Amino acid sequence: MNNTINKLKSWTLTACALTIGAVAVAQESPKEEDFFKILKVPAPEGTLLEVGGLTMMPNGNLGVATRRGDVFVVENPTSSSPYWSKYAYGLHEILGLAYHEGSLYMVQRGELTKLTDKNSDGKADQYETIASWPLSAHYHEYSFGPKITPDGNFIVTTNVAFGNQEWWRGEARVPYRGMTLKIHPDGTIEPYAAGMRSPAGPGVLNGEVFYTENQGDYMASGGLWHLEKGDFSGHPASLAWSDLPEIPIKMGTEEFNAVVDPMKISNGRGGFAKPENVVDSEYITLAQAKEKLPEIKLPAVWLPHGVHGISNSEPIVIPDNYWGPFGGQILVGDQGQSKIMRIMLEKVNGVYQGASIDFRSGFQSGVLRLLFAGDQSLFVGETNRGWGSAGDANEGLQRLVWNRAIPFEMRDIKAKPDGFEIEFTKPVDKKSAEDLASYMISSYTYKYFPVYGSPPVENKEHEILGVEVSEDGRKVRIAIANPVQFHVHRISLPGIREAGNYHELVHTDAYYTLNEIPSGAKMTIKPKVVEKPAEEKPKVVAKPAAKPATPAATAIPSEAEIKTLLAKNTCTACHTTDKKVVGPAFKDIAKRNYSAEKIVELIYNPQPQNWPDYATPMAPMPQVPKDQALKIANWINSLK
């Protein structure tokens, strides 16, 4: 009898374990790494491979240029044993590489250079300057490119220098700085667009000119811009040269200042006032400035700082027949967070707009250059010099390989007159998709002012009014209350599940930049069914004794609150709790034994000399509200 009972107990426990295990497996949702694997490309021993440029050659060889001035040709680059040979050397900080009509073209610090192997020995014997532009010798005067247009011209973008008083204030000390240039094959330089600050990612996407921008003064956050000749993307430094006859932007500095400069308030130290001294009427948005300065071009997609990167780089198009449902969409790299985002674009009323969403993180260093190989893998060129990055390495070349399994993702997002339509890569579970609680949509915009970056402002929560699920479960249309033109709309789908296995989305949040609200029919909203609750007798609840309030000056935020505060104020873009990234770990700051008030002061007016081991000085963050800065400071000190 006892043996029978023991066997029954054993069988019951085993069955329970198997059942629990089955539930756990069913609920375990796949992650990025389950679909896209990161592989290292072997490089010659001892080579510092700070990749500045990548290009494919017609014979399948890979061209690799480095910031240290070398150019390599790699045979069998996707194999386990690629063969590297040095093609050229002695160049100055190459930040782009292209193959064109038998030669390699690159942008050095101040010129477009053509390299040609005349005797077919695998080495460049002719170094030819195609075009050059002025330099002031400031370290930040990087130049990026080239990208080749369908008509055979070259697109180059140029960084501004920084000011003497504040390192982060952009200046165009010489002509053509802070601009996008079109360079003709004969060397003629045609200024194409202005208003750039740190345009690390020029791109010719489907024949059109785009570029990515980095957050900074006048640049509220990173983003992807579509450029046409004469566009001005927002940074005023290049306007110092608008009187030159070849510059297509005729708006001058005075005209710009008449609209934008009244919005800045001096704090008497060469910086700007803290937010508590600024009311809503004392700032404008980029869209509001455009009403008076029509040359301004709004970004097609804002890339929210600290969420979708902190130093955005190369944009490229996924070829139509590559990577399954994502073919034709855009990838954008990020140096600081060592990751790649995916962008879904559409045109509404002739204007580009769309959404950004995380795609793949976990690269060993800062992602600067992207290039597809013939086998559908993606080469990822990396460096973190000049701007620290997540990851364990300072440089490198890796490859992203798709295993041909399709992840459950938001494939595409389109704006509707009353909300959005979302297409998925796989059918959704209809019960979860029809539940309004599965969706959360909020929106915000940014200030357009000279401070380094901007916090999200004019934050709104949008009520979900109704949803419609397509018959095949591939699309969901969402109607929301009052979508806001020019706002970034965060579309969060925490409750959506995949049909058949109830997996959640690999990435639940996308950010849609709503430049234009389309016309058309709105969704018919079904009346909500309100069930009448059963009558209950009133319950008498004893009032708990009041707890003494913790003084705000010393209150330590909860884990949930500090997570929100750090993300909202973009602190996590450069810092983590216990690991050095772009800036020191919060625990290392705590070891300095600063008072909370001193930490707040350093948030507003950093002292980079206190941290000499960090290449990137911290930018002033006067936009952080003082009460929030004090909570962050108290939390940091609690880590001692």
XYZ file of C-alpha atoms in Angstrom:
640
model
C 0.000 0.000 0.000
C 2.776 2.433 0.954
C 4.611 1.643 -2.313
C 1.420 2.360 -4.257
C 0.968 5.711 -2.468
C 4.618 6.643 -3.036
C 4.346 5.784 -6.744
C 1.158 7.862 -6.975
C 2.872 10.802 -5.248
C 5.869 10.472 -7.549
C 3.666 10.386 -10.647
C 1.644 13.385 -9.421
C 4.772 15.464 -8.724
C 6.247 14.540 -12.117
C 3.021 15.425 -13.911
C 2.842 18.765 -12.074
C 6.457 19.522 -12.937
C 5.857 18.696 -16.583
C 2.723 20.828 -16.617
C 4.467 23.773 -14.975
C 7.385 23.345 -17.360
C 5.065 23.329 -20.353
C 3.396 26.552 -19.183
C 6.772 28.168 -18.602
C 7.973 27.190 -22.067
C 4.745 28.406 -23.648
C 5.082 31.785 -21.939
C 8.806 32.232 -22.598
C 8.901 34.739 -25.429
C 11.851 34.785 -27.861
C 14.287 37.706 -27.765
C 16.407 39.553 -30.353
C 19.266 37.071 -30.081
C 16.978 34.167 -30.944
C 16.701 35.495 -34.508
C 19.799 37.594 -35.214
C 23.189 36.292 -34.141
C 26.249 38.526 -33.742
C 29.488 37.043 -35.089
C 32.988 38.476 -34.918
C 34.909 38.947 -38.173
C 38.527 37.798 -37.605
C 41.041 40.603 -38.198
C 44.848 40.587 -38.391
C 46.423 40.267 -34.953
C 47.439 43.596 -33.490
C 45.277 45.649 -35.850
C 43.338 48.483 -34.215
C 40.243 48.246 -36.357
C 38.380 51.482 -35.586
C 36.100 51.134 -38.582
C 35.207 54.409 -40.280
C 33.993 53.089 -43.632
C 32.778 49.912 -45.355
C 32.068 49.105 -49.001
C 31.485 46.011 -51.115
C 33.368 45.494 -54.378
C 31.917 43.800 -57.483
C 34.035 40.665 -56.914
C 32.650 40.175 -53.378
C 35.670 41.606 -51.561
C 35.064 43.935 -48.636
C 36.703 47.353 -48.355
C 37.389 48.488 -44.780
C 38.652 51.973 -43.869
C 39.752 52.955 -40.370
C 39.796 56.165 -38.394
C 43.542 55.662 -38.044
C 43.996 56.149 -41.789
C 44.357 52.612 -43.195
C 42.360 50.949 -45.962
C 42.112 47.150 -46.195
C 40.680 44.807 -48.818
C 39.254 41.606 -47.347
C 38.822 38.473 -49.476
C 36.158 35.920 -48.454
C 34.910 38.359 -45.769
C 31.999 36.175 -44.616
C 34.115 33.035 -44.183
C 35.737 31.846 -40.956
C 39.176 32.721 -42.395
C 38.988 36.014 -44.313
C 42.201 37.228 -45.945
C 43.200 40.832 -45.191
C 45.587 42.932 -47.274
C 46.479 46.590 -46.772
C 45.387 48.662 -49.779
C 46.376 52.170 -48.570
C 47.702 53.923 -45.473
C 48.701 57.317 -44.098
C 45.296 58.945 -44.539
C 43.589 61.243 -42.017
C 40.612 59.913 -40.050
C 38.569 58.184 -42.734
C 34.862 58.296 -41.891
C 33.320 56.790 -45.000
C 34.226 54.565 -47.943
C 32.609 53.865 -51.332
C 33.492 51.850 -54.432
C 32.776 53.610 -57.721
C 33.890 52.804 -61.269
C 37.008 50.843 -60.345
C 38.295 53.083 -57.541
C 37.730 53.592 -53.830
C 36.497 56.985 -52.646
C 36.713 58.180 -49.065
C 36.261 61.282 -46.987
C 39.245 62.302 -44.952
C 39.142 65.149 -42.445
C 38.930 67.857 -45.126
C 38.747 66.237 -48.529
C 37.184 63.677 -50.827
C 39.966 61.334 -51.942
C 40.094 58.804 -54.795
C 42.320 55.721 -54.467
C 43.202 53.699 -57.577
C 45.255 50.533 -58.071
C 46.884 51.288 -61.438
C 49.014 48.143 -61.788
C 46.573 45.601 -60.277
C 48.915 44.560 -57.474
C 46.298 44.949 -54.774
C 47.645 48.277 -53.505
C 46.621 51.850 -54.295
C 49.318 53.635 -56.285
C 47.378 56.844 -56.941
C 45.972 59.062 -54.175
C 43.956 61.820 -55.857
C 42.195 64.762 -54.191
C 38.796 65.195 -55.880
C 37.652 68.116 -53.704
C 38.700 69.792 -50.456
C 37.037 72.218 -48.059
C 38.296 74.536 -45.291
C 39.359 73.446 -41.800
C 40.015 75.480 -38.670
C 41.940 72.548 -37.098
C 39.356 72.095 -34.325
C 39.198 68.428 -33.338
C 35.432 68.173 -33.838
C 35.476 69.125 -37.526
C 34.755 65.586 -38.706
C 33.596 64.916 -42.250
C 31.458 61.928 -43.227
C 30.852 60.094 -46.494
C 30.779 59.748 -49.365
C 27.458 58.313 -50.420
C 26.848 58.109 -54.162
C 23.669 59.443 -55.773
C 22.036 57.761 -58.799
C 23.518 60.445 -61.081
C 27.080 59.746 -59.883
C 27.589 62.639 -57.455
C 28.966 62.278 -53.935
C 27.166 63.289 -50.710
C 29.311 64.453 -47.780
C 28.293 65.872 -44.389
C 30.436 68.054 -42.125
C 30.547 68.584 -38.361
C 30.672 71.942 -36.650
C 33.450 72.908 -34.243
C 32.726 73.671 -30.590
C 32.892 77.005 -28.806
C 35.651 78.087 -26.470
C 33.372 78.939 -23.560
C 31.155 75.863 -23.712
C 32.655 72.845 -25.446
C 29.254 71.686 -26.642
C 28.164 74.929 -28.385
C 28.483 74.448 -32.139
C 30.379 76.925 -34.317
C 31.070 77.069 -38.062
C 34.487 78.693 -37.921
C 35.085 78.193 -41.629
C 32.778 77.860 -44.671
C 30.879 74.641 -45.368
C 30.857 73.515 -41.745
C 27.517 72.157 -40.512
C 26.428 71.446 -44.071
C 25.590 68.667 -46.481
C 27.669 68.961 -49.656
C 27.089 67.483 -53.094
C 30.425 66.965 -54.832
C 30.445 66.476 -58.589
C 32.925 64.104 -60.299
C 34.925 67.088 -61.563
C 35.468 68.259 -57.971
C 32.885 71.057 -57.948
C 31.442 71.485 -54.450
C 27.728 72.282 -54.414
C 26.423 73.173 -50.935
C 23.181 71.223 -50.725
C 21.670 71.772 -47.265
C 22.589 73.457 -43.974
C 21.718 73.298 -40.278
C 23.731 70.198 -39.383
C 25.488 69.829 -36.033
C 27.043 66.359 -35.877
C 25.774 64.521 -38.977
C 27.556 61.181 -38.546
C 25.281 59.318 -40.927
C 24.806 60.569 -44.487
C 22.791 58.179 -46.619
C 21.382 57.892 -50.116
C 18.315 55.734 -49.515
C 16.327 54.634 -52.564
C 17.955 57.468 -54.503
C 17.101 60.226 -51.988
C 19.376 62.064 -49.557
C 18.952 61.397 -45.828
C 21.161 61.901 -42.809
C 21.165 61.163 -39.081
C 21.781 63.865 -36.499
C 23.057 63.702 -32.921
C 21.576 65.423 -29.885
C 23.207 68.693 -28.805
C 22.615 72.444 -28.732
C 19.514 73.262 -30.797
C 19.178 69.520 -31.455
C 16.625 68.200 -28.991
C 17.351 64.556 -29.793
C 18.805 62.390 -32.520
C 16.787 61.806 -35.643
C 16.617 60.899 -39.318
C 16.186 63.786 -41.775
C 15.186 63.668 -45.438
C 17.055 66.445 -47.277
C 16.261 68.375 -50.416
C 18.382 71.188 -51.779
C 17.993 74.334 -49.685
C 16.760 72.588 -46.523
C 17.841 73.792 -43.072
C 17.700 71.078 -40.402
C 17.938 73.295 -37.331
C 21.447 74.132 -36.088
C 22.278 77.816 -36.763
C 26.107 77.623 -36.914
C 26.270 77.262 -40.702
C 24.140 80.406 -41.185
C 27.297 82.433 -40.538
C 28.193 81.710 -44.171
C 24.774 82.161 -45.784
C 25.975 85.315 -47.577
C 28.267 83.246 -49.822
C 26.731 83.130 -53.312
C 26.859 79.318 -53.578
C 25.011 78.692 -50.282
C 21.381 77.750 -51.103
C 20.029 78.864 -47.688
C 19.620 82.647 -47.690
C 18.268 82.902 -44.147
C 20.899 84.737 -42.109
C 21.877 84.619 -38.450
C 19.960 87.797 -37.639
C 16.776 86.466 -39.204
C 17.184 83.230 -37.232
C 17.897 85.052 -33.965
C 14.821 87.221 -34.354
C 12.682 84.085 -34.078
C 14.656 81.727 -31.836
C 17.088 83.715 -29.660
C 14.449 85.541 -27.569
C 13.586 82.122 -26.176
C 16.918 81.693 -24.413
C 17.586 83.164 -21.000
C 21.131 83.724 -19.745
C 22.001 82.446 -16.296
C 24.919 84.889 -16.097
C 27.569 82.170 -16.429
C 27.531 81.793 -20.190
C 24.909 79.058 -19.898
C 21.141 79.090 -19.654
C 18.556 79.260 -16.932
C 17.292 76.197 -15.116
C 13.771 75.081 -16.019
C 12.183 76.497 -12.867
C 12.926 79.974 -14.263
C 11.384 79.211 -17.639
C 7.667 79.170 -18.352
C 6.005 77.517 -21.324
C 5.762 80.782 -23.243
C 9.555 81.099 -23.160
C 10.332 78.232 -25.484
C 9.205 77.200 -28.920
C 9.291 73.903 -30.763
C 11.003 73.232 -34.077
C 7.591 73.037 -35.765
C 6.598 76.433 -34.343
C 9.870 77.952 -35.555
C 9.159 76.552 -39.027
C 5.995 78.671 -39.220
C 8.215 81.769 -39.358
C 11.300 80.169 -40.899
C 9.985 77.963 -43.733
C 13.512 76.795 -44.666
C 13.476 74.558 -41.577
C 13.105 70.854 -42.389
C 11.543 68.732 -39.661
C 13.013 65.280 -39.027
C 11.199 62.425 -40.704
C 11.674 60.473 -37.466
C 12.874 61.625 -34.062
C 15.020 58.965 -32.363
C 14.267 59.480 -28.651
C 17.528 60.148 -26.811
C 18.524 57.431 -24.381
C 15.877 55.102 -25.821
C 16.803 54.746 -29.482
C 20.428 55.686 -29.163
C 22.515 58.601 -27.932
C 24.830 59.105 -30.927
C 23.086 57.965 -34.095
C 25.141 56.899 -37.088
C 24.770 55.098 -40.438
C 21.299 54.691 -42.026
C 20.915 51.983 -44.677
C 18.039 50.277 -46.495
C 17.438 46.558 -46.052
C 17.276 45.200 -49.622
C 13.769 44.172 -50.668
C 14.553 40.464 -50.828
C 16.535 40.370 -47.552
C 15.440 39.574 -44.005
C 11.886 38.487 -44.733
C 9.228 40.934 -43.526
C 11.749 43.750 -42.961
C 12.934 44.114 -46.570
C 12.764 47.717 -47.801
C 12.877 49.243 -44.323
C 15.718 51.300 -42.823
C 18.294 50.423 -40.194
C 20.106 53.100 -38.164
C 23.158 52.376 -36.024
C 24.098 54.027 -32.735
C 27.593 54.493 -31.409
C 26.920 55.223 -27.733
C 24.493 52.397 -26.999
C 26.149 49.947 -29.448
C 22.909 48.928 -31.109
C 20.737 49.155 -34.225
C 17.213 50.501 -34.613
C 14.678 49.816 -37.384
C 12.712 52.636 -39.048
C 9.397 52.330 -40.896
C 8.788 55.316 -43.199
C 5.737 56.513 -45.079
C 4.831 59.681 -46.955
C 1.760 61.636 -45.851
C 0.816 64.788 -47.777
C 4.194 64.570 -49.497
C 6.109 64.573 -46.179
C 8.205 61.709 -44.815
C 7.335 60.451 -41.339
C 7.301 57.166 -39.512
C 8.273 55.117 -36.515
C 11.459 53.854 -34.887
C 11.769 50.642 -32.915
C 14.644 48.745 -31.337
C 16.114 45.984 -33.489
C 19.378 44.475 -32.136
C 21.589 45.469 -29.230
C 24.657 43.846 -27.694
C 27.433 44.782 -30.130
C 30.952 44.848 -28.705
C 31.547 48.554 -29.419
C 29.932 51.657 -30.893
C 28.065 50.993 -34.149
C 29.255 53.490 -36.779
C 28.972 51.818 -40.213
C 26.600 49.215 -41.684
C 26.871 47.237 -44.928
C 25.011 44.238 -46.331
C 26.931 41.315 -47.830
C 25.728 39.128 -50.673
C 24.771 36.338 -48.265
C 22.275 38.675 -46.506
C 24.452 39.128 -43.421
C 25.138 42.657 -42.172
C 28.675 43.924 -41.554
C 28.836 46.229 -38.525
C 31.864 48.536 -38.273
C 32.618 49.769 -34.762
C 34.567 52.401 -32.831
C 34.125 54.265 -29.572
C 36.912 56.853 -29.849
C 35.729 60.380 -29.074
C 32.493 59.107 -27.557
C 32.353 56.143 -25.199
C 30.060 53.239 -25.904
C 28.447 50.187 -24.389
C 30.356 46.954 -24.922
C 33.706 45.533 -23.901
C 35.797 46.642 -26.888
C 37.048 49.949 -28.258
C 36.766 48.890 -31.902
C 35.998 45.981 -34.189
C 34.112 44.454 -37.096
C 31.173 42.138 -36.495
C 28.497 40.500 -38.593
C 24.762 40.188 -37.914
C 23.290 36.957 -39.293
C 19.569 36.169 -39.572
C 18.566 32.551 -38.931
C 15.520 32.927 -41.231
C 13.035 32.474 -38.392
C 10.518 35.335 -38.283
C 10.214 37.210 -34.981
C 6.854 38.408 -33.689
C 7.177 42.167 -34.197
C 5.375 45.284 -35.315
C 6.297 45.102 -39.003
C 4.903 48.472 -40.051
C 2.975 51.424 -38.612
C 0.908 53.885 -40.625
C -0.823 57.041 -39.474
C -4.611 57.278 -39.723
C -6.895 60.313 -39.261
C -7.767 59.142 -35.753
C -4.786 57.016 -34.753
C -2.609 54.313 -36.252
C -2.712 51.043 -38.155
C -0.180 48.436 -37.087
C 0.819 45.494 -39.244
C 2.459 42.516 -37.520
C 4.894 39.948 -38.847
C 2.609 37.163 -37.599
C -1.106 36.891 -36.760
C -2.079 38.199 -33.325
C -4.193 36.484 -30.728
C -7.534 38.187 -31.376
C -8.703 38.182 -27.782
C -5.618 40.085 -26.641
C -5.779 42.390 -29.682
C -9.430 43.295 -29.079
C -8.755 44.217 -25.457
C -8.268 47.999 -25.167
C -6.076 47.402 -22.115
C -3.442 45.840 -24.408
C -2.537 49.299 -25.748
C -0.988 52.439 -24.283
C -0.290 55.537 -26.383
C 1.252 58.765 -25.151
C 2.889 61.685 -26.945
C 5.321 64.532 -26.404
C 7.453 67.033 -28.252
C 10.775 68.834 -27.667
C 12.000 72.352 -26.986
C 13.962 74.117 -29.715
C 16.585 76.074 -27.798
C 20.372 76.365 -27.350
C 20.676 74.027 -24.367
C 22.241 70.599 -24.969
C 19.231 68.422 -25.824
C 15.703 68.764 -24.523
C 13.500 66.847 -22.126
C 10.168 65.642 -23.495
C 7.580 68.423 -23.049
C 3.829 68.787 -23.560
C 3.395 65.174 -22.472
C -0.056 63.711 -23.154
C -1.783 60.395 -22.511
C -4.196 59.360 -25.265
C -7.313 57.367 -24.462
C -7.764 54.245 -26.575
C -11.211 54.705 -28.116
C -11.444 51.506 -30.115
C -9.631 48.845 -32.103
C -10.346 46.835 -35.240
C -8.553 43.556 -35.909
C -8.257 42.355 -39.500
C -9.734 38.997 -40.458
C -6.306 37.413 -40.876
C -5.052 38.829 -37.574
C -2.139 40.619 -39.254
C -3.334 44.198 -38.768
C -4.843 46.206 -35.951
C -6.262 49.679 -36.339
C -6.282 51.815 -33.200
C -8.405 54.922 -32.689
C -7.136 57.308 -30.025
C -8.344 60.564 -28.541
C -6.751 63.642 -30.115
C -3.563 62.615 -31.949
C -1.236 65.637 -31.969
C 0.527 66.880 -35.094
C 4.320 67.238 -34.695
C 4.338 65.118 -31.536
C 6.244 61.873 -31.117
C 3.681 59.193 -30.243
C 4.894 56.320 -28.116
C 2.923 53.246 -29.152
C 3.194 50.583 -26.473
C 1.575 47.158 -26.870
C 2.321 45.269 -23.648
C -0.782 43.103 -23.861
C -0.585 41.926 -27.479
C 0.131 38.214 -27.899
C 0.938 35.997 -30.858
C -1.806 33.658 -32.047
C -1.259 30.023 -31.161
C 1.469 30.300 -28.521
C 0.678 33.542 -26.649
C 4.202 34.932 -27.049
C 4.595 38.663 -26.475
C 6.229 40.969 -29.011
C 10.024 40.984 -29.144
C 9.812 44.793 -28.881
C 6.646 46.257 -27.397
C 7.358 50.001 -27.917
C 7.622 52.065 -31.102
C 7.886 55.858 -31.464
C 5.969 57.457 -34.357
C 6.787 61.054 -35.424
C 3.477 62.508 -36.615
C 4.455 65.355 -38.963
C 1.193 65.126 -40.903
C -2.207 63.747 -39.918
C -3.759 62.074 -42.988
C -7.280 62.768 -44.151
C -9.863 60.063 -44.670
C -12.580 58.146 -42.875
C -12.322 57.678 -39.144
C -13.063 54.437 -37.367
C -16.608 53.775 -36.218
C -16.369 53.500 -32.453
C -18.585 50.860 -30.906
C -20.320 51.876 -27.666
C -18.636 50.458 -24.616
C -20.670 47.871 -22.708
C -20.811 48.841 -19.051
C -21.875 46.018 -16.763
C -23.911 47.063 -13.743
C -22.113 45.912 -10.603
C -23.965 43.831 -8.084
C -25.144 45.717 -5.019
C -22.878 45.334 -2.047
C -23.202 46.437 1.490
C -20.864 49.299 2.303
C -17.698 48.148 3.997
C -16.239 49.969 6.938
C -12.499 50.303 6.462
C -10.351 51.365 9.350
C -8.234 54.370 8.505
C -4.527 53.491 8.896
C -2.396 55.612 11.123
C -0.625 58.331 9.196
C 3.104 57.780 8.648
C 5.419 60.678 9.203
C 6.333 62.262 5.882
C 9.904 61.917 4.650
C 11.362 65.331 3.929
C 11.590 65.808 0.152
C 15.142 67.067 0.476
C 16.347 63.675 1.716
C 13.762 61.306 0.219
C 15.223 58.333 -1.657
C 13.065 57.321 -4.645
C 11.708 53.814 -4.960
C 13.206 51.485 -7.549
C 10.293 52.127 -9.911
C 10.463 55.899 -9.465
C 14.230 56.176 -9.943
C 14.039 54.016 -13.066
C 11.473 56.433 -14.490
C 13.469 59.522 -13.459
C 16.744 58.238 -14.926
C 15.096 57.306 -18.228
C 13.043 60.515 -18.474
C 16.102 62.706 -17.963
C 18.287 60.512 -20.262
C 20.738 59.690 -17.446
C 20.803 56.038 -18.520
C 22.091 57.092 -21.940
C 25.551 57.552 -20.399
C 25.479 55.919 -16.949
C 24.567 52.603 -15.348
C 24.461 51.664 -11.683
C 27.674 49.673 -11.487
C 29.414 49.752 -14.899
C 31.456 52.369 -16.744
C 29.819 53.276 -20.066
C 30.076 56.778 -21.565
C 30.228 58.232 -18.059
C 31.093 56.803 -14.641
C 28.855 54.311 -12.843
C 26.465 55.788 -10.295
C 28.217 53.748 -7.587
C 31.533 55.367 -8.527
C 29.935 58.800 -8.236
C 28.617 57.830 -4.803
C 32.171 57.015 -3.679
C 33.130 60.676 -4.178
C 31.015 61.552 -1.097
C 29.446 64.610 -2.714
C 26.478 66.116 -0.910
C 23.151 65.855 -2.731
C 23.260 69.595 -3.374
C 26.731 69.261 -4.907
C 25.540 66.488 -7.255
C 22.668 68.721 -8.386
C 25.143 71.520 -9.050
C 27.309 69.144 -11.100
C 24.291 68.030 -13.138
C 23.755 71.640 -14.148
C 27.429 72.594 -14.483
C 29.618 69.482 -14.884
C 33.339 69.565 -14.142
C 34.903 67.097 -16.629
C 38.336 67.657 -15.053
C 37.076 65.633 -12.079
C 36.881 62.551 -14.338
C 40.040 62.628 -16.488
C 39.739 58.949 -17.474
C 36.580 59.598 -19.519
C 37.018 60.738 -23.120
C 33.599 62.360 -23.430
C 32.897 65.324 -21.124
C 29.391 65.480 -19.726
C 27.140 68.125 -21.226
C 25.356 70.589 -18.914
C 21.831 69.365 -18.119
C 19.971 72.495 -16.954
C 16.697 71.091 -18.264
C 16.476 68.560 -15.382
C 13.944 69.978 -12.883
C 15.577 70.657 -9.524
C 13.223 68.437 -7.525
C 13.990 65.526 -9.860
C 17.731 66.246 -9.804
C 17.637 66.179 -6.005
C 15.863 62.815 -5.963
C 18.461 61.415 -8.360
C 21.235 62.790 -6.149
C 19.742 61.242 -3.013
C 19.426 57.899 -4.770
C 23.051 58.040 -5.960
C 24.226 58.699 -2.404
C 22.177 55.736 -1.177
C 24.477 53.468 -3.242
C 27.509 54.125 -0.999
